[in-house]
Amino acid sequence: MKTLNFLKVTVLAVALFTSYSITAQEKTKMVGGAEMYPSKNIVQNAVNSKDHTTLVAAVKAADLVDVLSSKGPFTVFAPVNKAFDKLPEGVVESLLKPENKMKLQTILKYHVVAGKWSANELVKMIKDKGGKVAIETVSGGKITAWIKGKNVYISDANGGKAKVTIADVNQSNGVIHVINSVLLPKS
């Protein structure tokens, strides 16, 4: 009987330790009122963020769900709903139409960089390049990362700028950096 009780206690201790280890490794961040889990991919997390409903609708309309659910890794500069609201009236609705799918894909891919780049890596690259670093996006266009004060900003090809408001939201297939404006490639 003592052996059976010892075995039960041992199994319970191992189960608790394993559960704690997984939870400790699963450091989440809150984005749009939802926890973002590093064990989930970019799309699986983004669909839960109340701040990214427009981005998720755009990703679906552009048929990019499978791409952003794939192995990656990707770094995504993810604009919040308020960022899309800054665009001229009717632009988002127009981009979501099937006939504008290619243009929408180009804009969304302009927010994606191949590889997983943490905020620390971005800051180091910016400093190593003298204050600004040009980054090629998956769309083939370039964005520029720079620092103002303690914040990282991303500029697009048209001079628009976006501030990184939440950095290092780790995903199973990369990382998301939440931004407050939509980046637009040259037309």
Short mmCIF file of N, CA and C in Angstrom, two decimals:
data_model
loop_
_atom_site.label_atom_id
_atom_site.label_comp_id
_atom_site.label_asym_id
_atom_site.label_seq_id
_atom_site.Cartn_x
_atom_site.Cartn_y
_atom_site.Cartn_z
N MET A 1 0.81 -1.19 0.00
CA MET A 1 0.00 0.00 0.00
C MET A 1 0.86 1.26 0.00
N LYS A 2 1.96 1.26 0.78
CA LYS A 2 2.84 2.42 0.83
C LYS A 2 3.45 2.68 -0.55
N THR A 3 3.78 1.63 -1.27
CA THR A 3 4.36 1.77 -2.60
C THR A 3 3.35 2.40 -3.54
N LEU A 4 2.08 2.00 -3.46
CA LEU A 4 1.03 2.55 -4.30
C LEU A 4 0.82 4.03 -4.00
N ASN A 5 0.78 4.40 -2.71
CA ASN A 5 0.63 5.81 -2.35
C ASN A 5 1.83 6.63 -2.82
N PHE A 6 3.04 6.09 -2.65
CA PHE A 6 4.25 6.78 -3.11
C PHE A 6 4.18 7.00 -4.62
N LEU A 7 3.73 5.98 -5.34
CA LEU A 7 3.61 6.07 -6.80
C LEU A 7 2.60 7.15 -7.18
N LYS A 8 1.46 7.21 -6.49
CA LYS A 8 0.44 8.23 -6.78
C LYS A 8 1.00 9.63 -6.53
N VAL A 9 1.70 9.82 -5.41
CA VAL A 9 2.28 11.12 -5.09
C VAL A 9 3.33 11.50 -6.13
N THR A 10 4.15 10.54 -6.54
CA THR A 10 5.18 10.81 -7.54
C THR A 10 4.56 11.21 -8.87
N VAL A 11 3.54 10.48 -9.29
CA VAL A 11 2.86 10.79 -10.56
C VAL A 11 2.23 12.18 -10.48
N LEU A 12 1.58 12.48 -9.35
CA LEU A 12 0.96 13.79 -9.17
C LEU A 12 2.03 14.90 -9.20
N ALA A 13 3.14 14.70 -8.54
CA ALA A 13 4.21 15.70 -8.52
C ALA A 13 4.77 15.92 -9.91
N VAL A 14 4.98 14.85 -10.67
CA VAL A 14 5.49 14.97 -12.04
C VAL A 14 4.47 15.72 -12.90
N ALA A 15 3.20 15.39 -12.73
CA ALA A 15 2.15 16.06 -13.51
C ALA A 15 2.10 17.55 -13.20
N LEU A 16 2.18 17.91 -11.92
CA LEU A 16 2.16 19.31 -11.53
C LEU A 16 3.40 20.05 -12.05
N PHE A 17 4.57 19.43 -11.92
CA PHE A 17 5.80 20.04 -12.40
C PHE A 17 5.75 20.25 -13.91
N THR A 18 5.29 19.24 -14.64
CA THR A 18 5.18 19.34 -16.10
C THR A 18 4.21 20.44 -16.48
N SER A 19 3.08 20.50 -15.79
CA SER A 19 2.08 21.53 -16.06
C SER A 19 2.66 22.91 -15.79
N TYR A 20 3.39 23.07 -14.68
CA TYR A 20 4.01 24.35 -14.35
C TYR A 20 5.06 24.72 -15.40
N SER A 21 5.85 23.77 -15.84
CA SER A 21 6.90 24.04 -16.82
C SER A 21 6.30 24.53 -18.13
N ILE A 22 5.24 23.88 -18.56
CA ILE A 22 4.59 24.29 -19.81
C ILE A 22 4.02 25.69 -19.66
N THR A 23 3.35 25.96 -18.53
CA THR A 23 2.76 27.26 -18.29
C THR A 23 3.85 28.33 -18.21
N ALA A 24 4.95 28.03 -17.55
CA ALA A 24 6.03 29.01 -17.42
C ALA A 24 6.64 29.34 -18.78
N GLN A 25 6.71 28.36 -19.67
CA GLN A 25 7.26 28.60 -21.01
C GLN A 25 6.26 29.33 -21.89
N GLU A 26 5.00 29.22 -21.58
CA GLU A 26 3.91 29.77 -22.38
C GLU A 26 3.64 31.21 -21.94
N LYS A 27 4.64 32.07 -22.02
CA LYS A 27 4.49 33.46 -21.61
C LYS A 27 3.63 34.19 -22.63
N THR A 28 2.48 34.60 -22.18
CA THR A 28 1.54 35.24 -23.08
C THR A 28 1.60 36.75 -22.92
N LYS A 29 1.08 37.43 -23.93
CA LYS A 29 0.90 38.88 -23.88
C LYS A 29 -0.56 39.13 -24.18
N MET A 30 -1.09 40.19 -23.64
CA MET A 30 -2.47 40.58 -23.91
C MET A 30 -2.48 41.53 -25.10
N VAL A 31 -3.29 41.20 -26.08
CA VAL A 31 -3.46 42.05 -27.25
C VAL A 31 -4.95 42.06 -27.58
N GLY A 32 -5.53 43.22 -27.61
CA GLY A 32 -6.96 43.32 -27.93
C GLY A 32 -7.83 42.56 -26.97
N GLY A 33 -7.44 42.54 -25.69
CA GLY A 33 -8.24 41.88 -24.66
C GLY A 33 -8.12 40.37 -24.63
N ALA A 34 -7.20 39.82 -25.40
CA ALA A 34 -7.04 38.36 -25.44
C ALA A 34 -5.58 37.98 -25.23
N GLU A 35 -5.38 36.83 -24.59
CA GLU A 35 -4.03 36.33 -24.43
C GLU A 35 -3.53 35.78 -25.75
N MET A 36 -2.29 36.09 -26.08
CA MET A 36 -1.64 35.58 -27.28
C MET A 36 -0.67 34.49 -26.83
N TYR A 37 -0.90 33.27 -27.29
CA TYR A 37 -0.12 32.12 -26.85
C TYR A 37 1.02 31.81 -27.83
N PRO A 38 2.25 31.72 -27.33
CA PRO A 38 3.39 31.39 -28.19
C PRO A 38 3.27 30.02 -28.87
N SER A 39 2.41 29.15 -28.37
CA SER A 39 2.23 27.83 -28.98
C SER A 39 1.26 27.87 -30.16
N LYS A 40 0.57 28.99 -30.35
CA LYS A 40 -0.37 29.13 -31.47
C LYS A 40 0.29 29.95 -32.57
N ASN A 41 -0.22 29.77 -33.80
CA ASN A 41 0.36 30.52 -34.91
C ASN A 41 -0.26 31.92 -35.03
N ILE A 42 0.24 32.69 -35.93
CA ILE A 42 -0.15 34.09 -36.10
C ILE A 42 -1.66 34.23 -36.28
N VAL A 43 -2.25 33.43 -37.14
CA VAL A 43 -3.68 33.53 -37.41
C VAL A 43 -4.50 33.07 -36.20
N GLN A 44 -4.10 31.96 -35.58
CA GLN A 44 -4.83 31.45 -34.43
C GLN A 44 -4.89 32.48 -33.30
N ASN A 45 -3.85 33.25 -33.12
CA ASN A 45 -3.86 34.29 -32.09
C ASN A 45 -4.61 35.53 -32.55
N ALA A 46 -4.35 35.97 -33.76
CA ALA A 46 -4.93 37.23 -34.24
C ALA A 46 -6.46 37.21 -34.23
N VAL A 47 -7.06 36.06 -34.52
CA VAL A 47 -8.52 36.01 -34.56
C VAL A 47 -9.15 36.28 -33.20
N ASN A 48 -8.39 36.18 -32.13
CA ASN A 48 -8.92 36.43 -30.78
C ASN A 48 -8.75 37.88 -30.32
N SER A 49 -7.99 38.67 -31.05
CA SER A 49 -7.74 40.06 -30.65
C SER A 49 -8.86 40.96 -31.15
N LYS A 50 -9.53 41.63 -30.23
CA LYS A 50 -10.59 42.58 -30.61
C LYS A 50 -10.02 43.78 -31.35
N ASP A 51 -8.71 44.03 -31.20
CA ASP A 51 -8.07 45.15 -31.88
C ASP A 51 -7.64 44.84 -33.31
N HIS A 52 -7.80 43.59 -33.74
CA HIS A 52 -7.32 43.20 -35.06
C HIS A 52 -8.39 42.57 -35.95
N THR A 53 -9.65 42.91 -35.72
CA THR A 53 -10.74 42.32 -36.52
C THR A 53 -10.65 42.76 -37.99
N THR A 54 -10.26 44.00 -38.23
CA THR A 54 -10.13 44.46 -39.62
C THR A 54 -8.97 43.75 -40.31
N LEU A 55 -7.86 43.61 -39.61
CA LEU A 55 -6.71 42.91 -40.18
C LEU A 55 -7.07 41.45 -40.49
N VAL A 56 -7.76 40.79 -39.58
CA VAL A 56 -8.15 39.39 -39.80
C VAL A 56 -9.09 39.29 -41.00
N ALA A 57 -10.06 40.21 -41.11
CA ALA A 57 -10.97 40.21 -42.26
C ALA A 57 -10.19 40.40 -43.56
N ALA A 58 -9.18 41.28 -43.52
CA ALA A 58 -8.36 41.53 -44.71
C ALA A 58 -7.53 40.30 -45.07
N VAL A 59 -6.95 39.65 -44.08
CA VAL A 59 -6.16 38.44 -44.33
C VAL A 59 -7.03 37.36 -44.96
N LYS A 60 -8.26 37.23 -44.48
CA LYS A 60 -9.19 36.25 -45.05
C LYS A 60 -9.56 36.63 -46.48
N ALA A 61 -9.89 37.90 -46.71
CA ALA A 61 -10.28 38.36 -48.05
C ALA A 61 -9.14 38.21 -49.05
N ALA A 62 -7.91 38.32 -48.57
CA ALA A 62 -6.73 38.22 -49.45
C ALA A 62 -6.25 36.78 -49.61
N ASP A 63 -6.95 35.83 -49.01
CA ASP A 63 -6.57 34.41 -49.06
C ASP A 63 -5.16 34.18 -48.53
N LEU A 64 -4.81 34.85 -47.43
CA LEU A 64 -3.47 34.70 -46.84
C LEU A 64 -3.48 33.90 -45.53
N VAL A 65 -4.63 33.34 -45.17
CA VAL A 65 -4.73 32.58 -43.92
C VAL A 65 -3.74 31.42 -43.92
N ASP A 66 -3.71 30.65 -45.01
CA ASP A 66 -2.81 29.50 -45.08
C ASP A 66 -1.34 29.92 -44.99
N VAL A 67 -1.00 31.02 -45.64
CA VAL A 67 0.39 31.50 -45.62
C VAL A 67 0.79 31.86 -44.19
N LEU A 68 -0.04 32.66 -43.51
CA LEU A 68 0.29 33.12 -42.16
C LEU A 68 0.07 32.04 -41.09
N SER A 69 -0.48 30.91 -41.50
CA SER A 69 -0.61 29.77 -40.60
C SER A 69 0.52 28.77 -40.82
N SER A 70 1.30 28.98 -41.88
CA SER A 70 2.37 28.04 -42.23
C SER A 70 3.55 28.17 -41.27
N LYS A 71 4.54 27.34 -41.48
CA LYS A 71 5.68 27.22 -40.58
C LYS A 71 6.44 28.54 -40.37
N GLY A 72 6.58 29.32 -41.43
CA GLY A 72 7.33 30.57 -41.29
C GLY A 72 8.81 30.33 -41.11
N PRO A 73 9.48 31.08 -40.30
CA PRO A 73 8.95 32.09 -39.40
C PRO A 73 8.75 33.44 -40.09
N PHE A 74 7.82 34.21 -39.51
CA PHE A 74 7.49 35.53 -40.02
C PHE A 74 7.55 36.55 -38.89
N THR A 75 7.87 37.78 -39.26
CA THR A 75 7.69 38.92 -38.37
C THR A 75 6.57 39.74 -39.00
N VAL A 76 5.52 39.97 -38.24
CA VAL A 76 4.37 40.71 -38.75
C VAL A 76 4.21 42.01 -37.97
N PHE A 77 4.15 43.10 -38.70
CA PHE A 77 3.83 44.40 -38.12
C PHE A 77 2.33 44.54 -38.30
N ALA A 78 1.58 44.30 -37.22
CA ALA A 78 0.13 44.14 -37.30
C ALA A 78 -0.62 45.41 -36.90
N PRO A 79 -1.22 46.08 -37.89
CA PRO A 79 -1.98 47.30 -37.59
C PRO A 79 -3.28 46.98 -36.84
N VAL A 80 -3.61 47.82 -35.87
CA VAL A 80 -4.86 47.68 -35.12
C VAL A 80 -6.01 48.28 -35.93
N ASN A 81 -7.24 48.01 -35.49
CA ASN A 81 -8.42 48.53 -36.18
C ASN A 81 -8.36 50.05 -36.36
N LYS A 82 -7.92 50.77 -35.31
CA LYS A 82 -7.83 52.23 -35.40
C LYS A 82 -6.86 52.69 -36.48
N ALA A 83 -5.87 51.86 -36.79
CA ALA A 83 -4.93 52.18 -37.88
C ALA A 83 -5.67 52.17 -39.22
N PHE A 84 -6.52 51.16 -39.41
CA PHE A 84 -7.30 51.09 -40.65
C PHE A 84 -8.30 52.24 -40.72
N ASP A 85 -8.81 52.66 -39.54
CA ASP A 85 -9.76 53.78 -39.50
C ASP A 85 -9.13 55.09 -39.96
N LYS A 86 -7.79 55.20 -39.89
CA LYS A 86 -7.09 56.42 -40.32
C LYS A 86 -7.07 56.56 -41.84
N LEU A 87 -7.28 55.45 -42.55
CA LEU A 87 -7.26 55.49 -44.02
C LEU A 87 -8.47 56.28 -44.50
N PRO A 88 -8.38 56.88 -45.69
CA PRO A 88 -9.53 57.64 -46.22
C PRO A 88 -10.79 56.77 -46.27
N GLU A 89 -11.92 57.41 -46.08
CA GLU A 89 -13.20 56.71 -46.07
C GLU A 89 -13.39 55.88 -47.34
N GLY A 90 -13.83 54.66 -47.17
CA GLY A 90 -14.13 53.77 -48.29
C GLY A 90 -12.95 52.92 -48.76
N VAL A 91 -11.72 53.23 -48.33
CA VAL A 91 -10.55 52.49 -48.80
C VAL A 91 -10.58 51.04 -48.34
N VAL A 92 -10.85 50.82 -47.07
CA VAL A 92 -10.86 49.45 -46.54
C VAL A 92 -11.94 48.63 -47.23
N GLU A 93 -13.14 49.19 -47.34
CA GLU A 93 -14.24 48.48 -47.99
C GLU A 93 -13.89 48.12 -49.42
N SER A 94 -13.25 49.05 -50.12
CA SER A 94 -12.83 48.81 -51.51
C SER A 94 -11.79 47.69 -51.59
N LEU A 95 -10.81 47.73 -50.69
CA LEU A 95 -9.75 46.71 -50.71
C LEU A 95 -10.29 45.30 -50.41
N LEU A 96 -11.36 45.21 -49.64
CA LEU A 96 -11.93 43.90 -49.28
C LEU A 96 -12.74 43.27 -50.41
N LYS A 97 -12.98 44.01 -51.49
CA LYS A 97 -13.74 43.47 -52.62
C LYS A 97 -12.87 42.47 -53.39
N PRO A 98 -13.48 41.39 -53.89
CA PRO A 98 -12.73 40.35 -54.62
C PRO A 98 -11.88 40.88 -55.78
N GLU A 99 -12.35 41.90 -56.45
CA GLU A 99 -11.59 42.43 -57.60
C GLU A 99 -10.30 43.16 -57.17
N ASN A 100 -10.16 43.45 -55.88
CA ASN A 100 -8.97 44.13 -55.39
C ASN A 100 -8.07 43.21 -54.56
N LYS A 101 -8.26 41.92 -54.71
CA LYS A 101 -7.53 40.94 -53.90
C LYS A 101 -6.02 41.05 -54.07
N MET A 102 -5.52 41.23 -55.27
CA MET A 102 -4.08 41.33 -55.50
C MET A 102 -3.50 42.56 -54.80
N LYS A 103 -4.18 43.69 -54.88
CA LYS A 103 -3.72 44.91 -54.23
C LYS A 103 -3.71 44.72 -52.71
N LEU A 104 -4.75 44.08 -52.19
CA LEU A 104 -4.83 43.82 -50.76
C LEU A 104 -3.71 42.89 -50.32
N GLN A 105 -3.43 41.86 -51.11
CA GLN A 105 -2.33 40.95 -50.79
C GLN A 105 -1.00 41.71 -50.72
N THR A 106 -0.77 42.60 -51.67
CA THR A 106 0.47 43.39 -51.69
C THR A 106 0.59 44.24 -50.43
N ILE A 107 -0.50 44.89 -50.04
CA ILE A 107 -0.47 45.74 -48.84
C ILE A 107 -0.22 44.89 -47.60
N LEU A 108 -0.91 43.77 -47.47
CA LEU A 108 -0.73 42.93 -46.29
C LEU A 108 0.67 42.32 -46.23
N LYS A 109 1.18 41.86 -47.36
CA LYS A 109 2.53 41.29 -47.39
C LYS A 109 3.60 42.35 -47.12
N TYR A 110 3.24 43.61 -47.30
CA TYR A 110 4.15 44.71 -47.00
C TYR A 110 4.36 44.85 -45.49
N HIS A 111 3.50 44.23 -44.71
CA HIS A 111 3.60 44.23 -43.24
C HIS A 111 4.32 42.99 -42.71
N VAL A 112 4.81 42.15 -43.60
CA VAL A 112 5.40 40.87 -43.21
C VAL A 112 6.85 40.80 -43.67
N VAL A 113 7.71 40.34 -42.76
CA VAL A 113 9.14 40.16 -43.05
C VAL A 113 9.47 38.69 -42.81
N ALA A 114 10.28 38.12 -43.69
CA ALA A 114 10.71 36.73 -43.50
C ALA A 114 11.64 36.65 -42.30
N GLY A 115 11.45 35.65 -41.46
CA GLY A 115 12.27 35.47 -40.27
C GLY A 115 11.58 36.00 -39.03
N LYS A 116 12.10 35.61 -37.89
CA LYS A 116 11.55 36.06 -36.60
C LYS A 116 12.50 37.09 -36.01
N TRP A 117 12.08 38.36 -36.00
CA TRP A 117 12.92 39.45 -35.53
C TRP A 117 12.33 40.04 -34.25
N SER A 118 13.01 39.83 -33.14
CA SER A 118 12.55 40.38 -31.87
C SER A 118 12.80 41.89 -31.85
N ALA A 119 12.19 42.56 -30.89
CA ALA A 119 12.40 44.00 -30.73
C ALA A 119 13.87 44.29 -30.45
N ASN A 120 14.51 43.47 -29.63
CA ASN A 120 15.94 43.67 -29.34
C ASN A 120 16.79 43.55 -30.60
N GLU A 121 16.45 42.59 -31.46
CA GLU A 121 17.20 42.43 -32.71
C GLU A 121 16.99 43.64 -33.63
N LEU A 122 15.74 44.14 -33.69
CA LEU A 122 15.46 45.33 -34.50
C LEU A 122 16.24 46.53 -33.99
N VAL A 123 16.22 46.74 -32.68
CA VAL A 123 16.94 47.87 -32.09
C VAL A 123 18.43 47.76 -32.38
N LYS A 124 18.99 46.58 -32.24
CA LYS A 124 20.41 46.38 -32.52
C LYS A 124 20.73 46.70 -33.98
N MET A 125 19.89 46.21 -34.90
CA MET A 125 20.10 46.49 -36.33
C MET A 125 20.03 47.99 -36.60
N ILE A 126 19.06 48.66 -35.97
CA ILE A 126 18.91 50.11 -36.16
C ILE A 126 20.18 50.83 -35.70
N LYS A 127 20.65 50.47 -34.51
CA LYS A 127 21.85 51.11 -33.96
C LYS A 127 23.09 50.78 -34.80
N ASP A 128 23.20 49.52 -35.24
CA ASP A 128 24.34 49.11 -36.06
C ASP A 128 24.38 49.85 -37.40
N LYS A 129 23.21 50.25 -37.89
CA LYS A 129 23.13 50.95 -39.19
C LYS A 129 23.09 52.47 -39.03
N GLY A 130 23.39 52.95 -37.84
CA GLY A 130 23.48 54.40 -37.65
C GLY A 130 22.16 55.11 -37.40
N GLY A 131 21.15 54.40 -37.00
CA GLY A 131 19.90 55.05 -36.64
C GLY A 131 18.68 54.67 -37.47
N LYS A 132 18.89 54.03 -38.61
CA LYS A 132 17.79 53.58 -39.46
C LYS A 132 18.22 52.32 -40.18
N VAL A 133 17.28 51.41 -40.38
CA VAL A 133 17.59 50.21 -41.15
C VAL A 133 16.45 49.93 -42.12
N ALA A 134 16.81 49.71 -43.38
CA ALA A 134 15.83 49.35 -44.41
C ALA A 134 15.63 47.84 -44.35
N ILE A 135 14.38 47.43 -44.41
CA ILE A 135 14.01 46.01 -44.29
C ILE A 135 13.16 45.63 -45.49
N GLU A 136 13.53 44.55 -46.16
CA GLU A 136 12.72 44.07 -47.28
C GLU A 136 11.56 43.24 -46.76
N THR A 137 10.39 43.54 -47.28
CA THR A 137 9.19 42.82 -46.87
C THR A 137 8.91 41.66 -47.82
N VAL A 138 7.98 40.82 -47.43
CA VAL A 138 7.59 39.67 -48.26
C VAL A 138 7.02 40.14 -49.60
N SER A 139 6.45 41.33 -49.64
CA SER A 139 5.89 41.85 -50.90
C SER A 139 6.98 42.31 -51.85
N GLY A 140 8.22 42.44 -51.35
CA GLY A 140 9.32 42.92 -52.17
C GLY A 140 9.63 44.39 -51.95
N GLY A 141 8.74 45.10 -51.26
CA GLY A 141 8.98 46.50 -50.96
C GLY A 141 9.87 46.65 -49.73
N LYS A 142 10.21 47.88 -49.43
CA LYS A 142 11.08 48.15 -48.27
C LYS A 142 10.34 49.04 -47.27
N ILE A 143 10.57 48.72 -46.00
CA ILE A 143 10.13 49.56 -44.90
C ILE A 143 11.39 49.96 -44.14
N THR A 144 11.30 51.02 -43.36
CA THR A 144 12.46 51.49 -42.60
C THR A 144 12.12 51.51 -41.12
N ALA A 145 12.98 50.90 -40.31
CA ALA A 145 12.81 50.91 -38.86
C ALA A 145 13.76 51.94 -38.27
N TRP A 146 13.28 52.68 -37.27
CA TRP A 146 14.08 53.71 -36.62
C TRP A 146 13.56 53.91 -35.20
N ILE A 147 14.32 54.65 -34.42
CA ILE A 147 13.98 54.86 -33.01
C ILE A 147 13.79 56.35 -32.75
N LYS A 148 12.74 56.65 -31.99
CA LYS A 148 12.51 58.02 -31.51
C LYS A 148 12.22 57.88 -30.02
N GLY A 149 13.08 58.46 -29.21
CA GLY A 149 12.94 58.29 -27.76
C GLY A 149 13.18 56.83 -27.41
N LYS A 150 12.21 56.21 -26.78
CA LYS A 150 12.33 54.79 -26.42
C LYS A 150 11.44 53.92 -27.31
N ASN A 151 10.91 54.49 -28.38
CA ASN A 151 9.97 53.78 -29.24
C ASN A 151 10.58 53.43 -30.60
N VAL A 152 10.16 52.29 -31.12
CA VAL A 152 10.55 51.88 -32.47
C VAL A 152 9.42 52.28 -33.41
N TYR A 153 9.80 52.88 -34.52
CA TYR A 153 8.85 53.27 -35.56
C TYR A 153 9.20 52.56 -36.85
N ILE A 154 8.20 52.39 -37.68
CA ILE A 154 8.37 51.81 -39.01
C ILE A 154 7.82 52.81 -40.02
N SER A 155 8.62 53.17 -41.01
CA SER A 155 8.17 54.07 -42.07
C SER A 155 7.94 53.27 -43.34
N ASP A 156 6.92 53.69 -44.10
CA ASP A 156 6.65 53.03 -45.37
C ASP A 156 7.29 53.80 -46.52
N ALA A 157 7.09 53.32 -47.71
CA ALA A 157 7.71 53.91 -48.91
C ALA A 157 7.16 55.29 -49.24
N ASN A 158 6.03 55.65 -48.64
CA ASN A 158 5.39 56.94 -48.93
C ASN A 158 5.64 57.97 -47.84
N GLY A 159 6.45 57.62 -46.85
CA GLY A 159 6.73 58.53 -45.75
C GLY A 159 5.79 58.39 -44.56
N GLY A 160 4.82 57.49 -44.67
CA GLY A 160 3.93 57.23 -43.53
C GLY A 160 4.71 56.53 -42.43
N LYS A 161 4.29 56.73 -41.19
CA LYS A 161 5.00 56.09 -40.09
C LYS A 161 4.03 55.43 -39.13
N ALA A 162 4.52 54.35 -38.53
CA ALA A 162 3.74 53.60 -37.55
C ALA A 162 4.62 53.35 -36.33
N LYS A 163 4.03 53.52 -35.16
CA LYS A 163 4.74 53.26 -33.90
C LYS A 163 4.44 51.84 -33.46
N VAL A 164 5.48 51.13 -33.02
CA VAL A 164 5.27 49.80 -32.42
C VAL A 164 4.72 50.03 -31.03
N THR A 165 3.49 49.58 -30.80
CA THR A 165 2.83 49.81 -29.51
C THR A 165 2.92 48.61 -28.58
N ILE A 166 3.01 47.42 -29.14
CA ILE A 166 3.23 46.19 -28.37
C ILE A 166 4.24 45.37 -29.15
N ALA A 167 5.39 45.11 -28.54
CA ALA A 167 6.45 44.36 -29.21
C ALA A 167 6.51 42.92 -28.70
N ASP A 168 7.12 42.08 -29.51
CA ASP A 168 7.46 40.71 -29.11
C ASP A 168 6.27 39.88 -28.66
N VAL A 169 5.24 39.85 -29.47
CA VAL A 169 4.12 38.94 -29.23
C VAL A 169 4.48 37.66 -29.97
N ASN A 170 5.11 36.73 -29.24
CA ASN A 170 5.65 35.53 -29.86
C ASN A 170 4.57 34.55 -30.28
N GLN A 171 4.81 33.94 -31.43
CA GLN A 171 3.90 32.98 -32.04
C GLN A 171 4.68 31.70 -32.34
N SER A 172 4.00 30.62 -32.63
CA SER A 172 4.70 29.38 -32.98
C SER A 172 5.43 29.52 -34.31
N ASN A 173 4.98 30.43 -35.16
CA ASN A 173 5.60 30.60 -36.47
C ASN A 173 6.16 32.01 -36.68
N GLY A 174 6.55 32.66 -35.59
CA GLY A 174 7.17 33.97 -35.72
C GLY A 174 6.85 34.89 -34.56
N VAL A 175 6.73 36.17 -34.89
CA VAL A 175 6.48 37.19 -33.87
C VAL A 175 5.63 38.30 -34.48
N ILE A 176 4.78 38.88 -33.66
CA ILE A 176 3.98 40.03 -34.06
C ILE A 176 4.45 41.25 -33.27
N HIS A 177 4.55 42.37 -33.98
CA HIS A 177 4.76 43.67 -33.34
C HIS A 177 3.53 44.50 -33.73
N VAL A 178 2.73 44.88 -32.76
CA VAL A 178 1.51 45.64 -33.01
C VAL A 178 1.90 47.07 -33.35
N ILE A 179 1.27 47.62 -34.41
CA ILE A 179 1.56 49.00 -34.83
C ILE A 179 0.27 49.82 -34.91
N ASN A 180 0.42 51.14 -34.89
CA ASN A 180 -0.75 52.01 -34.82
C ASN A 180 -1.13 52.67 -36.15
N SER A 181 -0.49 52.30 -37.24
CA SER A 181 -0.85 52.83 -38.57
C SER A 181 -0.63 51.74 -39.61
N VAL A 182 -1.34 51.86 -40.71
CA VAL A 182 -1.18 50.93 -41.83
C VAL A 182 -0.01 51.40 -42.68
N LEU A 183 0.86 50.48 -43.04
CA LEU A 183 1.99 50.79 -43.92
C LEU A 183 1.56 50.58 -45.37
N LEU A 184 1.89 51.52 -46.23
CA LEU A 184 1.48 51.41 -47.62
C LEU A 184 2.68 51.42 -48.56
N PRO A 185 2.74 50.43 -49.45
CA PRO A 185 3.83 50.38 -50.44
C PRO A 185 3.59 51.42 -51.51
N LYS A 186 4.63 51.72 -52.28
CA LYS A 186 4.46 52.63 -53.43
C LYS A 186 3.49 51.96 -54.39
N SER A 187 2.60 52.77 -54.94
CA SER A 187 1.61 52.21 -55.87
C SER A 187 2.18 52.04 -57.25
#
